[in-house]
Amino acid sequence: DSITVSAALSACCDARQWQVALGMLGSFGQRQVGTAAFNALLGGCPWDVALALMEEMNLRRVAKDSLTFSTGIMVCERAEEWLASSSEV
């Protein structure tokens, strides 16, 4: 279910294994990957991957929430990518 998917992705990111989490994301069914799952993954990725994930959310028609946007901004801020942050979010 979506809670399990989010927890698995979050655990990978906590272990700095965001590449593994991306692979898992691709293997999960459309219905299992919602906003919470993407949010769990966004914070653990490099800024460019996080912005690509936000675009993937658009393609999959997954709703973004305030956590999605704040995480996207935070990831860009950590990487000092202010222009990227303002253009995507």
Short mmCIF file of N, CA and C in Angstrom, two decimals:
data_model
loop_
_atom_site.label_atom_id
_atom_site.label_comp_id
_atom_site.label_asym_id
_atom_site.label_seq_id
_atom_site.Cartn_x
_atom_site.Cartn_y
_atom_site.Cartn_z
N ASP A 1 0.83 -1.18 0.00
CA ASP A 1 0.00 0.00 0.00
C ASP A 1 0.87 1.24 0.00
N SER A 2 0.26 2.41 -0.08
CA SER A 2 1.02 3.65 -0.24
C SER A 2 1.88 3.98 0.98
N ILE A 3 1.43 3.60 2.17
CA ILE A 3 2.23 3.87 3.39
C ILE A 3 3.51 3.05 3.37
N THR A 4 3.41 1.81 2.97
CA THR A 4 4.58 0.94 2.87
C THR A 4 5.55 1.45 1.82
N VAL A 5 5.02 1.88 0.67
CA VAL A 5 5.87 2.42 -0.40
C VAL A 5 6.62 3.65 0.11
N SER A 6 5.91 4.57 0.75
CA SER A 6 6.53 5.79 1.28
C SER A 6 7.61 5.45 2.30
N ALA A 7 7.32 4.51 3.18
CA ALA A 7 8.29 4.12 4.21
C ALA A 7 9.54 3.50 3.58
N ALA A 8 9.36 2.68 2.57
CA ALA A 8 10.52 2.05 1.90
C ALA A 8 11.38 3.10 1.21
N LEU A 9 10.75 4.03 0.51
CA LEU A 9 11.50 5.08 -0.17
C LEU A 9 12.23 5.97 0.83
N SER A 10 11.55 6.31 1.90
CA SER A 10 12.14 7.14 2.94
C SER A 10 13.34 6.45 3.59
N ALA A 11 13.22 5.16 3.85
CA ALA A 11 14.33 4.40 4.46
C ALA A 11 15.55 4.41 3.55
N CYS A 12 15.32 4.25 2.25
CA CYS A 12 16.45 4.30 1.30
C CYS A 12 17.12 5.66 1.34
N CYS A 13 16.32 6.71 1.34
CA CYS A 13 16.89 8.06 1.36
C CYS A 13 17.63 8.33 2.66
N ASP A 14 17.08 7.87 3.77
CA ASP A 14 17.75 8.04 5.06
C ASP A 14 19.11 7.36 5.07
N ALA A 15 19.22 6.27 4.32
CA ALA A 15 20.49 5.53 4.23
C ALA A 15 21.36 6.04 3.09
N ARG A 16 20.96 7.18 2.52
CA ARG A 16 21.69 7.79 1.40
C ARG A 16 21.77 6.86 0.20
N GLN A 17 20.71 6.14 -0.03
CA GLN A 17 20.61 5.21 -1.16
C GLN A 17 19.50 5.67 -2.09
N TRP A 18 19.53 6.95 -2.48
CA TRP A 18 18.45 7.48 -3.31
C TRP A 18 18.39 6.81 -4.68
N GLN A 19 19.52 6.30 -5.19
CA GLN A 19 19.50 5.59 -6.47
C GLN A 19 18.65 4.33 -6.36
N VAL A 20 18.77 3.63 -5.23
CA VAL A 20 17.96 2.43 -4.99
C VAL A 20 16.49 2.83 -4.92
N ALA A 21 16.22 3.94 -4.24
CA ALA A 21 14.83 4.41 -4.12
C ALA A 21 14.25 4.75 -5.49
N LEU A 22 15.04 5.35 -6.37
CA LEU A 22 14.56 5.64 -7.71
C LEU A 22 14.22 4.37 -8.47
N GLY A 23 15.06 3.36 -8.31
CA GLY A 23 14.77 2.07 -8.95
C GLY A 23 13.48 1.46 -8.42
N MET A 24 13.28 1.59 -7.12
CA MET A 24 12.05 1.07 -6.51
C MET A 24 10.84 1.83 -7.04
N LEU A 25 10.98 3.14 -7.18
CA LEU A 25 9.89 3.97 -7.67
C LEU A 25 9.40 3.48 -9.04
N GLY A 26 10.36 3.14 -9.89
CA GLY A 26 10.01 2.66 -11.22
C GLY A 26 9.31 1.31 -11.20
N SER A 27 9.53 0.52 -10.16
CA SER A 27 8.94 -0.82 -10.12
C SER A 27 7.56 -0.85 -9.46
N PHE A 28 7.20 0.22 -8.75
CA PHE A 28 5.89 0.25 -8.09
C PHE A 28 4.81 0.60 -9.10
N GLY A 29 3.62 0.09 -8.86
CA GLY A 29 2.49 0.41 -9.72
C GLY A 29 2.06 1.86 -9.56
N GLN A 30 1.37 2.37 -10.58
CA GLN A 30 0.90 3.75 -10.57
C GLN A 30 0.10 4.09 -9.32
N ARG A 31 -0.80 3.20 -8.92
CA ARG A 31 -1.68 3.50 -7.81
C ARG A 31 -0.95 3.57 -6.48
N GLN A 32 0.18 2.90 -6.36
CA GLN A 32 0.91 2.88 -5.09
C GLN A 32 1.77 4.11 -4.88
N VAL A 33 2.02 4.86 -5.93
CA VAL A 33 2.95 5.98 -5.83
C VAL A 33 2.16 7.28 -5.88
N GLY A 34 1.95 7.84 -4.70
CA GLY A 34 1.23 9.10 -4.59
C GLY A 34 2.12 10.20 -4.08
N THR A 35 1.50 11.26 -3.67
CA THR A 35 2.22 12.44 -3.19
C THR A 35 3.17 12.10 -2.04
N ALA A 36 2.70 11.33 -1.08
CA ALA A 36 3.54 11.00 0.08
C ALA A 36 4.79 10.24 -0.33
N ALA A 37 4.67 9.33 -1.29
CA ALA A 37 5.83 8.56 -1.74
C ALA A 37 6.85 9.47 -2.42
N PHE A 38 6.37 10.34 -3.29
CA PHE A 38 7.30 11.27 -3.94
C PHE A 38 7.94 12.20 -2.91
N ASN A 39 7.15 12.69 -1.96
CA ASN A 39 7.70 13.57 -0.93
C ASN A 39 8.79 12.87 -0.12
N ALA A 40 8.59 11.59 0.15
CA ALA A 40 9.59 10.82 0.90
C ALA A 40 10.91 10.74 0.14
N LEU A 41 10.83 10.73 -1.16
CA LEU A 41 12.01 10.60 -2.00
C LEU A 41 12.69 11.93 -2.29
N LEU A 42 11.92 12.99 -2.43
CA LEU A 42 12.46 14.29 -2.86
C LEU A 42 13.61 14.79 -1.99
N GLY A 43 13.47 14.73 -0.69
CA GLY A 43 14.47 15.29 0.21
C GLY A 43 15.79 14.57 0.23
N GLY A 44 15.81 13.34 -0.24
CA GLY A 44 17.04 12.56 -0.20
C GLY A 44 17.83 12.56 -1.49
N CYS A 45 17.34 13.29 -2.48
CA CYS A 45 17.98 13.29 -3.80
C CYS A 45 18.76 14.58 -4.04
N PRO A 46 19.71 14.54 -4.97
CA PRO A 46 20.35 15.78 -5.40
C PRO A 46 19.30 16.71 -6.02
N TRP A 47 19.59 17.99 -6.06
CA TRP A 47 18.61 18.98 -6.52
C TRP A 47 18.07 18.70 -7.91
N ASP A 48 18.95 18.30 -8.84
CA ASP A 48 18.48 18.09 -10.21
C ASP A 48 17.57 16.88 -10.31
N VAL A 49 17.84 15.86 -9.52
CA VAL A 49 16.97 14.67 -9.49
C VAL A 49 15.64 15.02 -8.84
N ALA A 50 15.68 15.82 -7.78
CA ALA A 50 14.45 16.23 -7.11
C ALA A 50 13.54 17.01 -8.06
N LEU A 51 14.13 17.91 -8.85
CA LEU A 51 13.32 18.67 -9.80
C LEU A 51 12.78 17.77 -10.90
N ALA A 52 13.56 16.78 -11.32
CA ALA A 52 13.07 15.82 -12.31
C ALA A 52 11.92 14.99 -11.73
N LEU A 53 11.99 14.67 -10.44
CA LEU A 53 10.90 13.94 -9.80
C LEU A 53 9.63 14.78 -9.73
N MET A 54 9.79 16.07 -9.52
CA MET A 54 8.61 16.95 -9.51
C MET A 54 7.97 16.98 -10.90
N GLU A 55 8.79 16.95 -11.93
CA GLU A 55 8.25 16.87 -13.29
C GLU A 55 7.57 15.53 -13.53
N GLU A 56 8.17 14.46 -12.98
CA GLU A 56 7.56 13.12 -13.08
C GLU A 56 6.19 13.11 -12.40
N MET A 57 6.06 13.84 -11.32
CA MET A 57 4.76 13.96 -10.66
C MET A 57 3.74 14.56 -11.62
N ASN A 58 4.17 15.58 -12.39
CA ASN A 58 3.27 16.17 -13.39
C ASN A 58 2.86 15.12 -14.43
N LEU A 59 3.84 14.38 -14.92
CA LEU A 59 3.55 13.38 -15.95
C LEU A 59 2.60 12.29 -15.46
N ARG A 60 2.76 11.91 -14.20
CA ARG A 60 1.90 10.87 -13.62
C ARG A 60 0.61 11.43 -13.03
N ARG A 61 0.48 12.74 -13.13
CA ARG A 61 -0.70 13.43 -12.57
C ARG A 61 -0.85 13.19 -11.07
N VAL A 62 0.28 13.25 -10.38
CA VAL A 62 0.30 13.13 -8.93
C VAL A 62 0.27 14.54 -8.35
N ALA A 63 -0.65 14.80 -7.47
CA ALA A 63 -0.80 16.13 -6.89
C ALA A 63 0.41 16.50 -6.04
N LYS A 64 0.79 17.77 -6.12
CA LYS A 64 1.85 18.30 -5.25
C LYS A 64 1.17 19.03 -4.10
N ASP A 65 1.80 18.97 -2.94
CA ASP A 65 1.26 19.69 -1.78
C ASP A 65 2.34 20.64 -1.26
N SER A 66 2.03 21.30 -0.15
CA SER A 66 2.99 22.27 0.39
C SER A 66 4.32 21.61 0.78
N LEU A 67 4.28 20.36 1.23
CA LEU A 67 5.51 19.66 1.56
C LEU A 67 6.36 19.41 0.31
N THR A 68 5.71 19.08 -0.80
CA THR A 68 6.43 18.88 -2.06
C THR A 68 7.21 20.13 -2.42
N PHE A 69 6.52 21.27 -2.40
CA PHE A 69 7.16 22.52 -2.80
C PHE A 69 8.24 22.95 -1.81
N SER A 70 7.97 22.83 -0.53
CA SER A 70 8.98 23.25 0.45
C SER A 70 10.20 22.34 0.40
N THR A 71 10.00 21.04 0.14
CA THR A 71 11.14 20.12 0.02
C THR A 71 11.94 20.45 -1.23
N GLY A 72 11.26 20.74 -2.34
CA GLY A 72 11.96 21.13 -3.56
C GLY A 72 12.80 22.38 -3.35
N ILE A 73 12.26 23.35 -2.66
CA ILE A 73 13.00 24.58 -2.36
C ILE A 73 14.18 24.28 -1.46
N MET A 74 13.97 23.45 -0.43
CA MET A 74 15.04 23.11 0.51
C MET A 74 16.20 22.41 -0.19
N VAL A 75 15.88 21.48 -1.08
CA VAL A 75 16.93 20.73 -1.79
C VAL A 75 17.74 21.69 -2.67
N CYS A 76 17.07 22.60 -3.35
CA CYS A 76 17.78 23.57 -4.18
C CYS A 76 18.60 24.52 -3.32
N GLU A 77 18.06 24.91 -2.18
CA GLU A 77 18.78 25.79 -1.27
C GLU A 77 20.07 25.15 -0.79
N ARG A 78 20.00 23.86 -0.41
CA ARG A 78 21.20 23.14 0.04
C ARG A 78 22.28 23.15 -1.03
N ALA A 79 21.86 23.05 -2.29
CA ALA A 79 22.81 23.00 -3.40
C ALA A 79 23.12 24.39 -3.95
N GLU A 80 22.52 25.41 -3.33
CA GLU A 80 22.68 26.79 -3.77
C GLU A 80 22.25 26.96 -5.23
N GLU A 81 21.15 26.33 -5.57
CA GLU A 81 20.57 26.41 -6.92
C GLU A 81 19.28 27.23 -6.86
N TRP A 82 19.44 28.51 -6.58
CA TRP A 82 18.27 29.37 -6.40
C TRP A 82 17.46 29.53 -7.67
N LEU A 83 18.12 29.68 -8.81
CA LEU A 83 17.37 29.87 -10.05
C LEU A 83 16.55 28.64 -10.40
N ALA A 84 17.10 27.47 -10.20
CA ALA A 84 16.36 26.25 -10.46
C ALA A 84 15.15 26.15 -9.55
N SER A 85 15.33 26.53 -8.32
CA SER A 85 14.24 26.49 -7.35
C SER A 85 13.10 27.38 -7.77
N SER A 86 13.39 28.58 -8.19
CA SER A 86 12.33 29.52 -8.53
C SER A 86 11.64 29.15 -9.83
N SER A 87 12.32 28.47 -10.73
CA SER A 87 11.68 28.13 -12.00
C SER A 87 10.78 26.91 -11.89
N GLU A 88 11.09 25.98 -11.02
CA GLU A 88 10.28 24.77 -10.89
C GLU A 88 9.15 24.91 -9.90
N VAL A 89 9.38 25.64 -8.85
CA VAL A 89 8.40 25.71 -7.79
C VAL A 89 7.66 26.99 -7.91
#
